[in-house]
mmCIF file of C-alpha atoms and ligand atoms in Angstrom:
data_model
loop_
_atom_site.group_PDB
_atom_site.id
_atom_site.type_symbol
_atom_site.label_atom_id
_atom_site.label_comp_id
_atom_site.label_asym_id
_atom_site.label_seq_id
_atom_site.Cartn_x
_atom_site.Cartn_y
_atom_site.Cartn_z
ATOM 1 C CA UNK U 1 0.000 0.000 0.000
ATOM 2 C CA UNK U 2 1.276 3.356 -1.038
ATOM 3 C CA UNK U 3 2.255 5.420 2.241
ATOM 4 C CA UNK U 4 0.458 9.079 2.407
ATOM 5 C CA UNK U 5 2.519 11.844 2.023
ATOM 6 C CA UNK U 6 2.024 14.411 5.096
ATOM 7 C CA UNK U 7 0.629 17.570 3.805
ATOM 8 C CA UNK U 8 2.558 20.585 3.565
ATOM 9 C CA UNK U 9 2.839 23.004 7.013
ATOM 10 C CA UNK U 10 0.635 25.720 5.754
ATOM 11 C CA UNK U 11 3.815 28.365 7.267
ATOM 12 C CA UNK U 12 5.485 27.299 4.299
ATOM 13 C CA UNK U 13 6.242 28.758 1.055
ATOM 14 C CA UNK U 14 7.590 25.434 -0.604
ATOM 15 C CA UNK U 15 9.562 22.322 0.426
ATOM 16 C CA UNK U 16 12.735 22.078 -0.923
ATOM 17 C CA UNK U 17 14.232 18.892 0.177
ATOM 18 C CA UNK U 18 11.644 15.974 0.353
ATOM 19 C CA UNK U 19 11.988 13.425 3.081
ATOM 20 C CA UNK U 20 13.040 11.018 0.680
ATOM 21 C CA UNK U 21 15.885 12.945 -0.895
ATOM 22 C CA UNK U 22 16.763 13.790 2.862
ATOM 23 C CA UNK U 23 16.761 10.055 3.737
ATOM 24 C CA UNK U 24 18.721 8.963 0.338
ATOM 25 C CA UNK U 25 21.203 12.331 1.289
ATOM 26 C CA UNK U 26 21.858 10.576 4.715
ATOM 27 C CA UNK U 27 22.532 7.153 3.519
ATOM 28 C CA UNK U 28 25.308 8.393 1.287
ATOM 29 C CA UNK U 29 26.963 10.888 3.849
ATOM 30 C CA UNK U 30 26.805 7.909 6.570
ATOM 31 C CA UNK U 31 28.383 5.355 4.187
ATOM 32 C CA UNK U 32 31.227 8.257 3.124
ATOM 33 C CA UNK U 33 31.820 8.880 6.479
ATOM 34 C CA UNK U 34 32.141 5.003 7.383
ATOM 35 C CA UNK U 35 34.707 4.315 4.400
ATOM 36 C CA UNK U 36 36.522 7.206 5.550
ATOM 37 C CA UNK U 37 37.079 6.032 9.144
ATOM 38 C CA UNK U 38 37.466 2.799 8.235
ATOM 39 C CA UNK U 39 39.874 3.605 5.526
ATOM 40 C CA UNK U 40 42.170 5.843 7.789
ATOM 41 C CA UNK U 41 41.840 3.248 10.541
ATOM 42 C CA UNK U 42 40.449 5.588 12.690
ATOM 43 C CA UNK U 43 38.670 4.086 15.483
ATOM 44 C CA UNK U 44 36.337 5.286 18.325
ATOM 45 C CA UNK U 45 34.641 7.971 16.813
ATOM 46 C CA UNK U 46 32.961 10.429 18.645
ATOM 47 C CA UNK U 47 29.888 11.601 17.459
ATOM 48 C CA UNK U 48 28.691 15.877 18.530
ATOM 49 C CA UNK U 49 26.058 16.839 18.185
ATOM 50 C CA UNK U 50 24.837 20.647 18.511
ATOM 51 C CA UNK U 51 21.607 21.203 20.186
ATOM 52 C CA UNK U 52 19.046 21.702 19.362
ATOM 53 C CA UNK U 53 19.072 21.616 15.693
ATOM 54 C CA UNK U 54 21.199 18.598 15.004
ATOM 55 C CA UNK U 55 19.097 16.604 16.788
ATOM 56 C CA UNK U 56 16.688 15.040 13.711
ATOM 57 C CA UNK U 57 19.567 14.517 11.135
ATOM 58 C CA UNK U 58 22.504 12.972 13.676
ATOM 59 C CA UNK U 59 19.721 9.917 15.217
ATOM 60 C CA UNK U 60 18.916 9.444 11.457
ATOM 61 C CA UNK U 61 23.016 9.610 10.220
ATOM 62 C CA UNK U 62 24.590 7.596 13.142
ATOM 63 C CA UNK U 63 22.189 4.469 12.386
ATOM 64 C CA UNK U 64 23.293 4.802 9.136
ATOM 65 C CA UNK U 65 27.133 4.440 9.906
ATOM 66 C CA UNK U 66 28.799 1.180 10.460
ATOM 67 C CA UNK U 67 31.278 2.183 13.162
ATOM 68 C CA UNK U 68 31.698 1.658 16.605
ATOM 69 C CA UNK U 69 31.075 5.296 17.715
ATOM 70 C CA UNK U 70 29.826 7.054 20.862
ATOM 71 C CA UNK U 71 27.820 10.308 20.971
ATOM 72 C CA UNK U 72 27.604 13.311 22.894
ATOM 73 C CA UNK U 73 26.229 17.018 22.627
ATOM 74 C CA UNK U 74 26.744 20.594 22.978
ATOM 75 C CA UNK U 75 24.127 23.575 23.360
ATOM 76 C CA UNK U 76 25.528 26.871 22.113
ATOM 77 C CA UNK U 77 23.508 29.932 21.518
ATOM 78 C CA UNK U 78 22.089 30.596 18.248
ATOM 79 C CA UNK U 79 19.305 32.491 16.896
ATOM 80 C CA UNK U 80 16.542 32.568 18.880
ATOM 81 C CA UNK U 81 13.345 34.080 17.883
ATOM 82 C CA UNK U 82 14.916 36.227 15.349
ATOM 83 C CA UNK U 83 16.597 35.391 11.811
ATOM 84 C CA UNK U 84 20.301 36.798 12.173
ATOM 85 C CA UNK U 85 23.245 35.862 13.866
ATOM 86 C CA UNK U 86 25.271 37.683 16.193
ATOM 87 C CA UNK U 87 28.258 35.001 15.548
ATOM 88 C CA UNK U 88 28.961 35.047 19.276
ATOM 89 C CA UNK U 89 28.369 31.437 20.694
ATOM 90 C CA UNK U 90 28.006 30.737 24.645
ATOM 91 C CA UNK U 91 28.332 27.143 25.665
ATOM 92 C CA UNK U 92 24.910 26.204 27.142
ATOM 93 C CA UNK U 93 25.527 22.722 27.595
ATOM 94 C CA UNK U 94 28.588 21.193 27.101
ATOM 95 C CA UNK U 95 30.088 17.727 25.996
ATOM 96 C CA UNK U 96 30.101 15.230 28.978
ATOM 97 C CA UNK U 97 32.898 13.164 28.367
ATOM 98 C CA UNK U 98 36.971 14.199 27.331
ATOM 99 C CA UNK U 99 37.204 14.359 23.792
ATOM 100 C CA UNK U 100 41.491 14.224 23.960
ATOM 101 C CA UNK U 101 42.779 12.123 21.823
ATOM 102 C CA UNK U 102 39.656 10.687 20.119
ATOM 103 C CA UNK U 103 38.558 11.341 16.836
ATOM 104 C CA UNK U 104 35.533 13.943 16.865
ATOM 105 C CA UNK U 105 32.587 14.233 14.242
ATOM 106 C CA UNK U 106 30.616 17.275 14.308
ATOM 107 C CA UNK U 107 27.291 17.232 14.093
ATOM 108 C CA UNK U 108 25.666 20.886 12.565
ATOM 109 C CA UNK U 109 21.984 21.081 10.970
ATOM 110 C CA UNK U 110 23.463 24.400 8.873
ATOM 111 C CA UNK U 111 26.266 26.687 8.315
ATOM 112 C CA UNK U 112 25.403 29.937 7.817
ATOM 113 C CA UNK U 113 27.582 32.535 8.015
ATOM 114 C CA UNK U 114 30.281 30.305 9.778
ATOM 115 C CA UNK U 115 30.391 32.363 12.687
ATOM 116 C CA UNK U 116 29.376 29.703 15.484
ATOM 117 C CA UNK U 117 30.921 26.473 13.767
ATOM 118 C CA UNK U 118 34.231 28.413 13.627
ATOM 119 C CA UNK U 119 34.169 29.756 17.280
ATOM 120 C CA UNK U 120 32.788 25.861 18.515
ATOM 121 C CA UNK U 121 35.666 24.616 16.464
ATOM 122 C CA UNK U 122 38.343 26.524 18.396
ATOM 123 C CA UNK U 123 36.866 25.525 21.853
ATOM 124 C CA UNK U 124 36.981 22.032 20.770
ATOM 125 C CA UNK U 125 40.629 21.716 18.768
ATOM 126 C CA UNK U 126 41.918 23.309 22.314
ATOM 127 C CA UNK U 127 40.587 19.804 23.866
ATOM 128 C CA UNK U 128 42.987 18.467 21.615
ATOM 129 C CA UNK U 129 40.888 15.792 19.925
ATOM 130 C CA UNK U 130 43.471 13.062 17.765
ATOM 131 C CA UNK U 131 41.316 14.568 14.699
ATOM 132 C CA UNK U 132 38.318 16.528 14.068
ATOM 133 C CA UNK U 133 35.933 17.073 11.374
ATOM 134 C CA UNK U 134 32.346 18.410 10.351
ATOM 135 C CA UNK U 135 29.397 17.094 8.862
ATOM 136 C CA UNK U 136 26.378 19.429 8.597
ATOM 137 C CA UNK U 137 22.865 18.687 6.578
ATOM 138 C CA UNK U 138 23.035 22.156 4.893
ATOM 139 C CA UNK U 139 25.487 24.991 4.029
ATOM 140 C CA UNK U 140 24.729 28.271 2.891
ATOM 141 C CA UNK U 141 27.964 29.428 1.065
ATOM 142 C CA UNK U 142 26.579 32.775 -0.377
ATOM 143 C CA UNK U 143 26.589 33.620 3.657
ATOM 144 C CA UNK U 144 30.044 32.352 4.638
ATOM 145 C CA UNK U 145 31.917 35.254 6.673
ATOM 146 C CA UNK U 146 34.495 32.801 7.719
ATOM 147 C CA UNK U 147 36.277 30.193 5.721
ATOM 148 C CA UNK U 148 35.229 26.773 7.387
ATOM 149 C CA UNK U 149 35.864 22.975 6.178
ATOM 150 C CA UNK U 150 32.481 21.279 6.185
ATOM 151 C CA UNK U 151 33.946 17.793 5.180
ATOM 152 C CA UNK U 152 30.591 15.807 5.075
ATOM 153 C CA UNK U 153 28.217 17.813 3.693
ATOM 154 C CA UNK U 154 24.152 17.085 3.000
ATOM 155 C CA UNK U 155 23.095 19.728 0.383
ATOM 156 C CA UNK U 156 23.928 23.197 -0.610
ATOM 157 C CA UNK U 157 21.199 25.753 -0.470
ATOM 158 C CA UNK U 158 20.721 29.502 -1.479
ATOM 159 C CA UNK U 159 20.113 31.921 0.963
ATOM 160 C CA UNK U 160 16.446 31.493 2.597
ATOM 161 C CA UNK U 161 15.505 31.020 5.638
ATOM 162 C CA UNK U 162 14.685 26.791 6.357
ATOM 163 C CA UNK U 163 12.938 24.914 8.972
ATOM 164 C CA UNK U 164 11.976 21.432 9.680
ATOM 165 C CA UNK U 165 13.494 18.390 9.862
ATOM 166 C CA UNK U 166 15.082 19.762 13.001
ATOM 167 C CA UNK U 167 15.851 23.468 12.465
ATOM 168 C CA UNK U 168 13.240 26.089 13.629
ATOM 169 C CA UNK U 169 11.860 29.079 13.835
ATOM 170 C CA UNK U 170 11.438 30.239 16.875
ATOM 171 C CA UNK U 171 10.972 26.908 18.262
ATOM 172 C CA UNK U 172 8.577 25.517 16.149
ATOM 173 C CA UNK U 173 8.719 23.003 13.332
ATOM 174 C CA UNK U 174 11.568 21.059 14.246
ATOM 175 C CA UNK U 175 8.990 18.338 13.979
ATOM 176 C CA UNK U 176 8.663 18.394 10.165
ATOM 177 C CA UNK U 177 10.152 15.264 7.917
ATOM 178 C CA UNK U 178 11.315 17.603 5.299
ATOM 179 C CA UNK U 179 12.637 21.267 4.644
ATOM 180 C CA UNK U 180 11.346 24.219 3.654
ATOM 181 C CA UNK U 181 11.242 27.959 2.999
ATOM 182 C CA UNK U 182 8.983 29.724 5.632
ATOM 183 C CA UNK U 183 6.421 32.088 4.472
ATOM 184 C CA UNK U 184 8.152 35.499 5.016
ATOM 185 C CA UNK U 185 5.001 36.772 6.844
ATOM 186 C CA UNK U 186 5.292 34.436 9.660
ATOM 187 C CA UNK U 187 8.500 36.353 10.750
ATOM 188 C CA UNK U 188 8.545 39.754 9.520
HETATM 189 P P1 5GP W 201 26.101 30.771 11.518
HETATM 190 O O1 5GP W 201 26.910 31.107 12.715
HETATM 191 O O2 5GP W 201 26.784 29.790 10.577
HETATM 192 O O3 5GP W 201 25.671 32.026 10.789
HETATM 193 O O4 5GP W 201 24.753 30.165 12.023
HETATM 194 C C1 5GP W 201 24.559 28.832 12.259
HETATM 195 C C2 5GP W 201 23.280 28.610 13.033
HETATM 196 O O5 5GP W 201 22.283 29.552 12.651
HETATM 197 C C3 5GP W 201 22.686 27.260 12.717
HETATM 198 O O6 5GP W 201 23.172 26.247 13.587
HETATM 199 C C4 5GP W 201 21.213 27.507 12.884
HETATM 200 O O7 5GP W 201 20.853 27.357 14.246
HETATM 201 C C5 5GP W 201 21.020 28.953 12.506
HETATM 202 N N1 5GP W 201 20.574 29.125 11.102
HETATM 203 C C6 5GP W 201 21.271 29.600 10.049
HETATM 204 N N2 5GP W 201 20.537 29.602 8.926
HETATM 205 C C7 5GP W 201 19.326 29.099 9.280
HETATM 206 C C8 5GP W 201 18.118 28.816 8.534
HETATM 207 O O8 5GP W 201 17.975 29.013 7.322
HETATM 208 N N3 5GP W 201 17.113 28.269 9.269
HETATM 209 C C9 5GP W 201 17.196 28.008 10.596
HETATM 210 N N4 5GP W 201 16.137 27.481 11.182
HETATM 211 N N5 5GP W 201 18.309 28.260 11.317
HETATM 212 C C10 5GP W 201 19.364 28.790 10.655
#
């Protein structure tokens, strides 16, 4: 029987990244980032993941990789109710276990302008991890302010404004299965 489709969040202009193509995205990242490992004989990887946003796309992505890993996560400040970022990041929560000498994955839903991602990777690299790298969902590169290395990355996408699949606005619509653009009246 054909599963139903859920119907489009009416706070949305239009979905640009379908569940499915999410779910295919993932399986391809996860198996890139489990050849890597493997490859480099890197073992006991430590999986980050940034709060809140992360949250969706890393319990999809880590089922998908065929390592033995561990996870943790980190809270840092980030938008809020409004759409801009100030680029400063305050550690909310931090990671609950030492991260010296093991090999740390990153966990971002976006990158933006770069600004948090580049501070986070500074207060991290000072833990002195064996290696570290990034793997975010989506990357905005017409925002970058700051050159970063996202070395697993889901899709590119232009500069809008995205929720669902566990970004928000404002808290809401984390919830969704896929992403999309939200109607520009429900923040202005
Ligand atoms: P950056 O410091 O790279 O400018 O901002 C990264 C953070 O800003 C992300 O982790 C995310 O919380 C938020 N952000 C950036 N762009 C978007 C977007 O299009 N939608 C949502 N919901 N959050 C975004």
């Amino acid at each position: 029987m054909e599963k139903e489709q859920p119907s489009q969040c009416e706070h949305l202009a239009r979905i640009i990244l379908s569940a499915e193509e999410i779910k295919n995205r993932v399986e391809v990242i996860a198996k890139n980032i489990s050849d890597h490992y493997r490859a480099q004989e890197k073992t006991g990887l430590v999986v980050v993941g940034i709060l809140r946003g992360a949250v969706i796309f890393m319990s999809d992505l880590i089922r998908q990789i065929s390592l033995p890993l561990t996870i943790d996560f980190m809270a840092i400040s980030s938008y809020g109710g409004s759409t801009t970022t100030s680029g400063a990041v305050r550690i909310l929560k931090d990671i609950s276990e030492s991260i010296e000498g093991q090999h740390v994955l990153v966990v971002e839903d976006i990158v933006d302008t770069g600004l948090t991602l580049n501070n986070l990777l500074d207060v991290l690299h000072a833990r002195k991890p064996q290696s570290l790298a990034v793997c975010a969902l989506l990357n905005k590169p017409s925002r970058r302010k700051v050159e970063i290395q996202v070395d697993y990355c889901g899709f590119e996408i232009p500069d809008e404004f995205v929720v669902g699949y566990g970004l928000d606005y404002a808290g809401h619509y984390r919830h969704l299965p896929y992403i999309g653009v939200l109607k520009p009246e429900i923040y202005r």
